[in-house]
XYZ file of C-alpha atoms in Angstrom:
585
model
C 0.000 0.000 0.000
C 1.411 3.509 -1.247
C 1.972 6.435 1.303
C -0.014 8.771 -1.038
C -2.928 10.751 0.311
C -6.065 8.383 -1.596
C -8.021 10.080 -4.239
C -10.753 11.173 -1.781
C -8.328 13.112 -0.151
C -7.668 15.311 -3.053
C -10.936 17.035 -3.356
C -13.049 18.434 0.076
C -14.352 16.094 2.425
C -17.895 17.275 3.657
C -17.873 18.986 6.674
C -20.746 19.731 9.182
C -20.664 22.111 12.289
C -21.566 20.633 16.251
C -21.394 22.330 19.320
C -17.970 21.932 21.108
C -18.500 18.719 23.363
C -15.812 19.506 26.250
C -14.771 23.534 27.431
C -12.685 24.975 25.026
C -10.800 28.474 24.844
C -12.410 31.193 23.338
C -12.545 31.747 19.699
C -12.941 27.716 19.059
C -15.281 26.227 17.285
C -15.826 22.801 16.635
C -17.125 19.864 13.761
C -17.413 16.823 11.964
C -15.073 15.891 8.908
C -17.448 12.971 6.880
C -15.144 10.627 5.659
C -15.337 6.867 4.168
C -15.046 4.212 7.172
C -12.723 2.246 4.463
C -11.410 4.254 1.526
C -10.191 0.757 0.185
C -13.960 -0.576 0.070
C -16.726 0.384 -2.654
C -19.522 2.203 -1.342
C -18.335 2.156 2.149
C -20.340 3.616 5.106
C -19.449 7.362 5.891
C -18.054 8.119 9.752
C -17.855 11.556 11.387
C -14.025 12.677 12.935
C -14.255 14.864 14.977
C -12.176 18.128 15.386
C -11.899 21.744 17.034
C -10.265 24.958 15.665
C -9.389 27.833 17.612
C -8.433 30.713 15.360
C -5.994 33.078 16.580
C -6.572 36.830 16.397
C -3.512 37.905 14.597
C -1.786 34.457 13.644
C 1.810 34.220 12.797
C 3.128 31.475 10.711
C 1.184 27.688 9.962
C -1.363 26.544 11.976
C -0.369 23.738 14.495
C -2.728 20.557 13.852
C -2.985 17.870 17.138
C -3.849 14.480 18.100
C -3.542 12.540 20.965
C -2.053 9.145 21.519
C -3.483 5.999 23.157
C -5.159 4.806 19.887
C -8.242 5.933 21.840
C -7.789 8.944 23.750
C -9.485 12.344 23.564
C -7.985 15.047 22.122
C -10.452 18.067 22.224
C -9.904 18.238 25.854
C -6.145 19.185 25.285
C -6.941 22.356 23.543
C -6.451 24.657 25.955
C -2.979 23.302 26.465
C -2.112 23.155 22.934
C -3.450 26.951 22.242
C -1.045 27.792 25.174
C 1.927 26.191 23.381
C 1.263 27.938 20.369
C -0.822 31.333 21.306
C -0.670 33.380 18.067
C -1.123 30.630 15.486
C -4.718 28.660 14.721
C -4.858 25.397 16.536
C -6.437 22.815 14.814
C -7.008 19.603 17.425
C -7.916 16.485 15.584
C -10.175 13.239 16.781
C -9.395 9.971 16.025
C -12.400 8.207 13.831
C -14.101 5.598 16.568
C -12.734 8.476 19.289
C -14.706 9.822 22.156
C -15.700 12.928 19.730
C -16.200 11.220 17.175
C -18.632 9.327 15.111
C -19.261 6.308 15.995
C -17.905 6.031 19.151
C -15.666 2.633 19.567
C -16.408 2.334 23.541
C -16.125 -1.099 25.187
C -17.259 -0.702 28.397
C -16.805 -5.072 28.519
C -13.182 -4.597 28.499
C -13.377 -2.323 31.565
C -15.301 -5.190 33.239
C -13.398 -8.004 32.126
C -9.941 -6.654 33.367
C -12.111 -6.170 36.514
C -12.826 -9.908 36.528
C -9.872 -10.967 35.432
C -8.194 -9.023 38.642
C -11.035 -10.138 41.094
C -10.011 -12.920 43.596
C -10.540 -16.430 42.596
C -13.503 -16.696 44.321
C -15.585 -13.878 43.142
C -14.668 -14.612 39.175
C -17.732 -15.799 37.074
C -17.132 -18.383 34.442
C -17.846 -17.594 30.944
C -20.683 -19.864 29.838
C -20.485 -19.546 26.029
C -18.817 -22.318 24.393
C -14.698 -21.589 22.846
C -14.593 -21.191 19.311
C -12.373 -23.673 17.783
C -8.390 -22.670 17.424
C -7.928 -20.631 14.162
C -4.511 -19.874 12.473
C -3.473 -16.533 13.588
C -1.475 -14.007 12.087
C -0.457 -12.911 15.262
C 3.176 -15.083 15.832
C 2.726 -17.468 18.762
C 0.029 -16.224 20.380
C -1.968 -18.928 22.240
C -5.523 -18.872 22.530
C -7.664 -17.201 25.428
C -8.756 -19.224 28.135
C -12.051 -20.939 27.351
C -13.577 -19.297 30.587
C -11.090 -16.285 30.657
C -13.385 -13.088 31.531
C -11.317 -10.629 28.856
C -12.493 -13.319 25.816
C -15.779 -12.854 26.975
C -15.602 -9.176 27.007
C -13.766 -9.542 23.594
C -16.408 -11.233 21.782
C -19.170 -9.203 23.519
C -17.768 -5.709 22.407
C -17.030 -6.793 18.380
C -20.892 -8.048 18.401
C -22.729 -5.116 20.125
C -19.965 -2.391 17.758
C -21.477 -3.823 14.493
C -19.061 -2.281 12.091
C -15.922 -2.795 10.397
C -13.194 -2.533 12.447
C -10.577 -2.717 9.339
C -11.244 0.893 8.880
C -10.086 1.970 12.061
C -6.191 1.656 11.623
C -3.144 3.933 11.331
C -3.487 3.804 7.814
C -6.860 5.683 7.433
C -6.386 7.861 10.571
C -3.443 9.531 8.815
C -5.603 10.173 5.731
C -7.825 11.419 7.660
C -5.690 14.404 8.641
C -4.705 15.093 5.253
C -8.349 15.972 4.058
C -8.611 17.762 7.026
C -6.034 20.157 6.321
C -7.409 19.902 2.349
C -11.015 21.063 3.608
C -10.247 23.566 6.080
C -8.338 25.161 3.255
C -4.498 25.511 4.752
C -1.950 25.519 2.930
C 0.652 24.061 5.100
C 0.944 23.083 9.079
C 2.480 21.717 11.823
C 1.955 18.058 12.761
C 1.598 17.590 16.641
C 1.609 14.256 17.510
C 2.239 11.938 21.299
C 2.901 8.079 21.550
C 0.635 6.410 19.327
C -0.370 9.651 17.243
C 3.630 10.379 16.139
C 3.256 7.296 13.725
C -0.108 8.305 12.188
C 0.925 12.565 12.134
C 4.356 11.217 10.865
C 2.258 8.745 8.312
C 0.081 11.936 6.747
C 3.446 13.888 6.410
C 4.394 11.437 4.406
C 1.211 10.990 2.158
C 0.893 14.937 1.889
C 4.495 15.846 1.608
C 3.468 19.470 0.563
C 1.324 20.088 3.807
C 3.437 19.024 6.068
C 5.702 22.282 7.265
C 6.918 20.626 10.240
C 6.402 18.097 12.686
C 6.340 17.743 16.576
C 6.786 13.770 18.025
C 6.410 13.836 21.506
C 7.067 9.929 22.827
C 7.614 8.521 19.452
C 6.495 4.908 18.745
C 8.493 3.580 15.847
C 6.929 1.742 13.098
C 6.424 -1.805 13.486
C 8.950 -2.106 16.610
C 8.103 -4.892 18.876
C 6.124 -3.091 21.375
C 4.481 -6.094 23.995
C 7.737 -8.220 22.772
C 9.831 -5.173 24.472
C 7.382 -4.042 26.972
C 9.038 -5.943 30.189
C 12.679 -5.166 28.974
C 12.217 -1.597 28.526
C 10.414 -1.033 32.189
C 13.439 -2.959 33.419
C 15.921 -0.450 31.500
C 14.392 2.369 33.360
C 13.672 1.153 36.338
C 17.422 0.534 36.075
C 17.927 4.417 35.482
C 15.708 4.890 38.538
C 18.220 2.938 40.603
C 15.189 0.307 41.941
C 15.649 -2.776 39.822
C 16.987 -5.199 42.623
C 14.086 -3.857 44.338
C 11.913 -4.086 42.115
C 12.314 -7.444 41.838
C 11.971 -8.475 45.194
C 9.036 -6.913 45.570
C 7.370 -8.556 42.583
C 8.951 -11.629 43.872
C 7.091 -11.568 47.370
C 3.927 -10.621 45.938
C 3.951 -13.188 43.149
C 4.335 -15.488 46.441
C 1.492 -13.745 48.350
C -0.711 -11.970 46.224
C -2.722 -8.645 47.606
C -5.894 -7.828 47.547
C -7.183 -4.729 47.823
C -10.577 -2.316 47.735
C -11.355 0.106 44.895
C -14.048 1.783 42.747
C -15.365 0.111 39.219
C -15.191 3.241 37.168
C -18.011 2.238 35.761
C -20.574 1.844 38.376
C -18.404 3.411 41.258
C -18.939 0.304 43.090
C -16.753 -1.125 45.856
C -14.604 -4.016 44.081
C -11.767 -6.012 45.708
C -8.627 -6.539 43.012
C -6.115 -9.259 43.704
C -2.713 -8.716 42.591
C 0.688 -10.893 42.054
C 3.861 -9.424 41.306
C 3.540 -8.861 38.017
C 0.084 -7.310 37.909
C 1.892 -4.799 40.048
C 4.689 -4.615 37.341
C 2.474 -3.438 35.074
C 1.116 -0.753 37.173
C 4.139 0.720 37.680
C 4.881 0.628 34.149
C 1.519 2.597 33.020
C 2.701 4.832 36.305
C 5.393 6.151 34.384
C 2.518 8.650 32.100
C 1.290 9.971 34.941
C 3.403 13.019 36.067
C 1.977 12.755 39.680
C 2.789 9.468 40.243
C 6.245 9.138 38.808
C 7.845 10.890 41.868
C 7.174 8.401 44.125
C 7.858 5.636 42.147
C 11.505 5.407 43.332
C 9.843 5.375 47.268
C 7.408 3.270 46.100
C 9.261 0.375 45.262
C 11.642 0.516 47.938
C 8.295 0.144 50.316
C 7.114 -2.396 48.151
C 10.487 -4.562 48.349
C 10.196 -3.577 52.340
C 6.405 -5.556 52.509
C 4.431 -2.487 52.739
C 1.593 -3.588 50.280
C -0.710 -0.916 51.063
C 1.214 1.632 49.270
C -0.405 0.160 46.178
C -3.801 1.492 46.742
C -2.893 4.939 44.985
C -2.221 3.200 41.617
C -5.092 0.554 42.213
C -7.187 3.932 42.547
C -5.108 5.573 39.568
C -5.686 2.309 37.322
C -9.753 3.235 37.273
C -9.269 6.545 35.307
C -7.279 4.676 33.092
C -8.801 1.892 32.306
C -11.878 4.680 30.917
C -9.387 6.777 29.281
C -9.215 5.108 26.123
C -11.857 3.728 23.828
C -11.107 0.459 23.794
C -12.834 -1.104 20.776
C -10.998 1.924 18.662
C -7.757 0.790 20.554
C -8.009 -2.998 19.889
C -8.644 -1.729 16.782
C -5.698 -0.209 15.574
C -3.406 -2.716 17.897
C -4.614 -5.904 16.176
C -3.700 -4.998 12.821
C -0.836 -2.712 13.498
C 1.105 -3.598 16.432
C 0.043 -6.976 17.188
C 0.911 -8.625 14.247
C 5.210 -7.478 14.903
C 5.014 -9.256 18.349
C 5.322 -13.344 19.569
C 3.717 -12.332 22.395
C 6.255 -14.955 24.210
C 6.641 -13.004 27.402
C 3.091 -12.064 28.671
C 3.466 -11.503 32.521
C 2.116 -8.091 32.076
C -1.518 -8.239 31.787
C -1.677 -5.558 29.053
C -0.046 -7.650 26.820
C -1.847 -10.650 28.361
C -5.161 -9.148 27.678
C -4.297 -7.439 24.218
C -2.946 -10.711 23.136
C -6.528 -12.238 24.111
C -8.617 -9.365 22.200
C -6.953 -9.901 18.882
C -6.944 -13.704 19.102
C -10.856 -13.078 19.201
C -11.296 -10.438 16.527
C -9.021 -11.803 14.224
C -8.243 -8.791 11.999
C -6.025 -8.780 9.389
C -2.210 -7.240 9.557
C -2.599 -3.712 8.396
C 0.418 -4.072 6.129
C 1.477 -0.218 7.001
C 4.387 0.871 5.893
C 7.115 3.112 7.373
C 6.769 6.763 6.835
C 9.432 8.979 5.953
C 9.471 12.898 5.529
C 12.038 15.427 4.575
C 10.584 18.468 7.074
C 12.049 19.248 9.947
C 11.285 16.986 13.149
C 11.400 17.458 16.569
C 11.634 14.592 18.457
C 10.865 14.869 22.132
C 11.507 11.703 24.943
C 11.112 11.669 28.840
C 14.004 10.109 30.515
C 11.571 7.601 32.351
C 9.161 6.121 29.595
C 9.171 2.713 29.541
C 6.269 2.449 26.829
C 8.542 4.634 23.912
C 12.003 4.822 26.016
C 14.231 7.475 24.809
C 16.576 4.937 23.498
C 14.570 4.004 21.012
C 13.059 6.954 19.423
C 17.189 8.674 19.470
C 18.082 5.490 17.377
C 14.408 6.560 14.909
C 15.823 9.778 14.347
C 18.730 8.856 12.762
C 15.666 7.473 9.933
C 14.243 11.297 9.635
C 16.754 13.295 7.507
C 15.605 16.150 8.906
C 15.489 15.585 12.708
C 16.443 16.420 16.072
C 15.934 14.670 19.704
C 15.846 16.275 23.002
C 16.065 13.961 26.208
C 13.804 16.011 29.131
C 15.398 14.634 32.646
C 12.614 13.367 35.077
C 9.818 12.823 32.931
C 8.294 9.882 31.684
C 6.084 9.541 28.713
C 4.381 12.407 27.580
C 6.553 15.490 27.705
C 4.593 18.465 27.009
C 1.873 17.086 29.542
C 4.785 17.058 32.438
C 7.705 19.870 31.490
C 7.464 23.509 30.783
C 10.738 23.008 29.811
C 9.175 20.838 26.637
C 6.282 23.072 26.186
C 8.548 25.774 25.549
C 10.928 24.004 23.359
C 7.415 22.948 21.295
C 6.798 26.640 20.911
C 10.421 27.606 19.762
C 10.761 25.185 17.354
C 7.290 26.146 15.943
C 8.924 29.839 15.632
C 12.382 28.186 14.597
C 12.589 24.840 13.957
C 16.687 25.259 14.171
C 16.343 27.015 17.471
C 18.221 25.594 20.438
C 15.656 24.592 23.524
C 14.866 27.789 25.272
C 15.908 26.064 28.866
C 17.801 23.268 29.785
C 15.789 19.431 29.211
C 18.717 18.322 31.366
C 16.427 19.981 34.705
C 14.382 18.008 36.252
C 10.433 19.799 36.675
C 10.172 17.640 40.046
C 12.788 15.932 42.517
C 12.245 12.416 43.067
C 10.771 11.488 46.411
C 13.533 10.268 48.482
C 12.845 6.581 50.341
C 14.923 7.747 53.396
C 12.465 10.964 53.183
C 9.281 9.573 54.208
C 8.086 7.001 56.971
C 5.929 3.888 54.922
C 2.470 4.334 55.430
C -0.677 4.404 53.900
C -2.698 6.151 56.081
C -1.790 9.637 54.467
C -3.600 8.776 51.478
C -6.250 7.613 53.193
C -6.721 10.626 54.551
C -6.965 12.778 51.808
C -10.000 11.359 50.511
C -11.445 10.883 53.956
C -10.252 13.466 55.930
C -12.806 12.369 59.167
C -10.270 9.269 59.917
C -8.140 11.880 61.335
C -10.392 13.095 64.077
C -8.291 11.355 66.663
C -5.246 13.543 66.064
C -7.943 16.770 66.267
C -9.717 15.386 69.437
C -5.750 14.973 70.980
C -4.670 18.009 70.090
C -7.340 19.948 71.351
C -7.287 18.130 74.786
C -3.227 18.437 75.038
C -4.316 22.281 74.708
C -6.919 22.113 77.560
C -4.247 20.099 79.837
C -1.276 22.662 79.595
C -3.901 25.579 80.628
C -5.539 22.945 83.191
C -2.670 21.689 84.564
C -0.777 25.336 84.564
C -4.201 26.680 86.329
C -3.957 23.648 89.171
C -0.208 23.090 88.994
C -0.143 23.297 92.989
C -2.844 21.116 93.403
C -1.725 17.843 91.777
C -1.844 19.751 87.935
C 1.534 18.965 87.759
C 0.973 15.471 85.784
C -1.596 17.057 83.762
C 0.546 19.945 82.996
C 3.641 17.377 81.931
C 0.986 15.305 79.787
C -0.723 18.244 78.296
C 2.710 19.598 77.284
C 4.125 16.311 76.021
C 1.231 16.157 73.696
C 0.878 19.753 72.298
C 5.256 19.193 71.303
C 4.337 15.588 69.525
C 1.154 17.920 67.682
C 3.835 20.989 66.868
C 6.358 18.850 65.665
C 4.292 16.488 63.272
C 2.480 19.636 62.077
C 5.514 21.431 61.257
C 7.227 18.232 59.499
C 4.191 18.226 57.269
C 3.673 21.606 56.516
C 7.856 21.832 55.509
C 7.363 18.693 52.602
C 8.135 20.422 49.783
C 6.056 17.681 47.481
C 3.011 16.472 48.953
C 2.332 14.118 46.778
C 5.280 12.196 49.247
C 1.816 11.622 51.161
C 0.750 9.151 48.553
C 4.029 6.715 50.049
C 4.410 8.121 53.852
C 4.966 10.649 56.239
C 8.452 12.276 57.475
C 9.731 10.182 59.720
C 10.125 12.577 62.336
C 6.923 11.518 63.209
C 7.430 8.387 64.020
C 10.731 9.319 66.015
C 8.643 11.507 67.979
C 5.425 9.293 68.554
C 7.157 8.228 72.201
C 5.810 11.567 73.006
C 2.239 10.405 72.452
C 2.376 7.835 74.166
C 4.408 9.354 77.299
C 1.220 11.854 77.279
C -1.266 9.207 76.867
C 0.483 7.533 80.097
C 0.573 10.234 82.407
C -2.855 11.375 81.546
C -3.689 7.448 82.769
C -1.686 8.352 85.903
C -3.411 12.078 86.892
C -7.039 10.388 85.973
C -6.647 7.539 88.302
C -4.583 8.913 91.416
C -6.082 9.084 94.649
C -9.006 12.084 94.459
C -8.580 13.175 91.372
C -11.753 14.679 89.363
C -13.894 12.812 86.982
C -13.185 15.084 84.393
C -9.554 13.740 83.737
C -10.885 10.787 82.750
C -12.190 12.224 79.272
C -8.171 13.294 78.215
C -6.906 9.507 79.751
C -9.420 7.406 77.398
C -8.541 9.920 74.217
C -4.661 9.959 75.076
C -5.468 5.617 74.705
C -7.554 6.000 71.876
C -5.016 8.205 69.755
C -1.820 6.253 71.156
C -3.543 3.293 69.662
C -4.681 4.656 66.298
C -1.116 6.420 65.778
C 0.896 3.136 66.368
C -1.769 0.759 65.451
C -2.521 2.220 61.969
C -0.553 5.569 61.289
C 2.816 4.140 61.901
């Protein structure tokens, strides 16, 4: 199949106008571009892509055009940030056909519940009663069958039936064309090609079938044509956990959980239900790889593990929490899609211990799509290349060794990010918006910077109950009701110090210092997303003092003639002393 734009492309798609679905910034407005569903097929259905413009005042220079990655996510939310990259030029953001904006809509809401299943304990799994189809000869190398009973085949077969249309029109090859009739119908001339992960191979693909459009391009995260991706996917989180400094921990911690697998509470993000997950070693491995895109989570990684190797399990409930959102970030029929006949078929699948590979290996067994046969895309305009230092899903390595394929381009390495640049580093963003002014200006600021410090493991005291706070502050009324009561004791006991106050003085002032000092730790963290992993340790150094104030409050209530009234600071000293030691610390 040739990399020129098909003959549709050359004369103006239809267009129709819609109200923009998401906020926008001012001066957008938003669309449909009618295309075919297959451009190869006679007579073929007509689908809607989705896109948003947001014209600039004055512009200066191309437009910028942008999609976003996945296959499958949104990219009409993004342009906001996009417009702020490039303020003075029109911003043209860009569905994908099958996306969220777009026309029809590829959700699978089955996959959702079949990871679900698939992560439930063994108990609370429910067998698939439909009957296996019978083996068929895949194109995809090696990979075995689903399990007869396996909840993501279910979910599989379930989601191809209910879409009802033909999935060989969602693939790189027609989502690239569609961004060449896009730029043919809105009437440009020439632009800028914005692309992340997945989207660099399909902006790179139209620059290549509409050579004279294409002014420059922008690949944030770049994905390679027709690398081994799942083949890869366990080596590369190795090579950068190996940059983090964590592998031998790493793999003792997947080690002991592989041995004694966790379970743990969260929300369906579906129904916002109360589910219990069940996780081995390597279901945590790949949690900590799909960690690595989000920009909040990536500081604690290095913490993380290091708790993880040291047993404390419950740190996992912020990316057990994390995982809902993404598991509804994507749409998963449009990303099964595009996998099965584009990436799948360059994999064995040999190595499937993490369960995204697992489960996409399952998906395309079931649909059984033909290999896309796309081709890899060259283009002689300049191209910026931009990697995070910690992306395991396109690591740096990879896309610098690309480049060297693009006559005309130029990698940046941005220290302490992972995938996604522009989403995590000004730094990036501002490089973005000098190139787009320059394309053989130098980076504006130095990628070498890290945006964020790493949290340090000797920094924080393990513990989950931080994060448990946050989204239910209440749990910590037993620190409040202390403090308070510490307060009331140092005026008490300074008020009766000659008349047996003394103990209540010494407890009320034992327990005010252990309140100062854990309240001035926390408000000197200069991160606070170090909460997610622990608190600073000073705490627990300190916490003697809680429990010397819990003692002598014990000691005033009960002595010989002392008032009732003691008695209320004695049980709530006991009460926090156990809740600090027997959950906080």
């Amino acid at each position: 199949m040739g990399l020129s734009a098909p003959a549709s492309a050359r004369a103006r798609a239809d267009m129709e106008e819609r109200p923009c679905p998401v906020a926008v910034p001012e001066g957008t407005t938003c669309g449909y571009l009618l295309v075919p569903e297959r451009r190869d097929a006679y007579q073929s259905d007509t689908i809607k892509v989705g896109y948003a413009i947001r014209k600039a005042a004055s512009p200066v220079g191309e437009p910028v055009v942008f999609m976003s990655g996945g296959p499958g996510s949104a990219s009409i939310p993004l342009t906001e940030l996009i417009t702020s990259i490039a303020p003075d030029r029109d911003v043209v953001v860009i569905e994908q056909r099958g996306g969220r904006w777009s026309e029809p809509r590829l959700e699978c809401p089955e996959i959702v519940d079949g990871v679900l299943k698939d992560l439930a304990p063994p108990t609370a799994v429910t067998a698939d009663p439909s009957p296996s189809p019978p083996p068929v000869t895949m194109p995809i190398t090696a990979t075995p069958a689903p399990a007869p009973n396996g909840a993501m085949g279910l979910a599989a077969r379930t989601c191809k039936a209910r879409l009802n249309v033909d999935l060989r029109g969602y693939r790189t090859q027609e989502i690239a064309a569609d961004v060449v009739e896009l730029r043919r119908s809105l009437g440009y001339d020439k632009w800028t090609l914005f692309g992340v992960s997945y989207s660099t191979r399909a902006m790179l693909l139209a620059a290549a079938m509409d050579p004279d459009g294409a002014k420059s391009l922008v690949l944030d995260s770049y994905l390679p044509e027709r690398s081994p991706w799942y083949d890869q996917a366990m080596g590369a989180l190795r090579s950068t956990l190996d940059r983090l400094g964590v592998t031998d921990r790493f793999d003792r911690a997947v080690e002991n959980i592989n041995a004694a697998p966790v379970t743990l509470a969260t929300r369906d993000p579906l129904t916002l239900s109360r589910v219990m997950v069940r996780l081995t070693g390597d279901d945590v491995a790949t949690l900590l790889a799909e960690s690595f895109a989000d920009p909040e989570a990536l500081p604690i990684l290095p913490a993380l593990v290091d708790g993880l190797a040291g047993g404390h399990t419950d740190l996992l409930q912020p990316l057990v929490d994390a995982a809902g959102g993404a598991l509804t970030s994507h749409e998963w029929g449009l990303y099964y899609a595009v996998q099965c006949q584009d990436e799948a078929p360059a994999n064995t699948f040999a190595d499937r211990r993490l369960f995204t590979a697992d489960n996409d290996a399952t998906v395309c067994s079931e649909w059984r799509l033909p290999p896309s046969g796309e081709e890899g895309a060259i283009t002689q305009a300049p191209v910026l290349i931009l990697a995070g230092q910690y992306d395991p899903t396109t690591p740096s390595g990879a896309a610098s060794q690309a480049t060297e394929n693009l006559p005309g381009a130029r990698f940046e390495e941005f220290a302490g990010v992972g995938h996604g640049v522009f989403l995590a580093s000004e730094c990036g963003r501002r490089t973005i918006s000098a190139f787009l002014a320059d394309p053989a200006a130098p980076a504006p600021c130095d990628p070498a910077v890290s945006p964020r410090a790493m949290v340090d493991p000797g920094s924080v005291h393990f513990t989950g109950a931080a994060y448990t706070a946050v989204g239910a502050p209440w749990v910590l009324a037993p620190l409040g009701a202390f403090a308070l009561l510490s307060l009331l004791q140092v005026v008490g006991g300074a008020l009766t110090v000659r008349r047996d106050g003394l103990l209540t003085l010494l407890a009320g002032i034992a327990g005010v210092l252990f309140c100062a000092v854990a309240a001035w730790s926390v408000l000197s963290v200069d991160d606070e997303v170090a909460f997610a992993v622990g608190i600073p340790p000073i705490i627990f150094w300190t916490s003697p003092l809680a429990v010397v104030s819990a003692g002598l409050s014990v000691v005033a209530a009960f002595r010989e003639r002392a008032p009732g009234v003691l008695i209320l600071p004695a049980a709530t000293g006991l009460v926090f002393a156990a809740w600090l030691v027997g959950w906080v610390l």
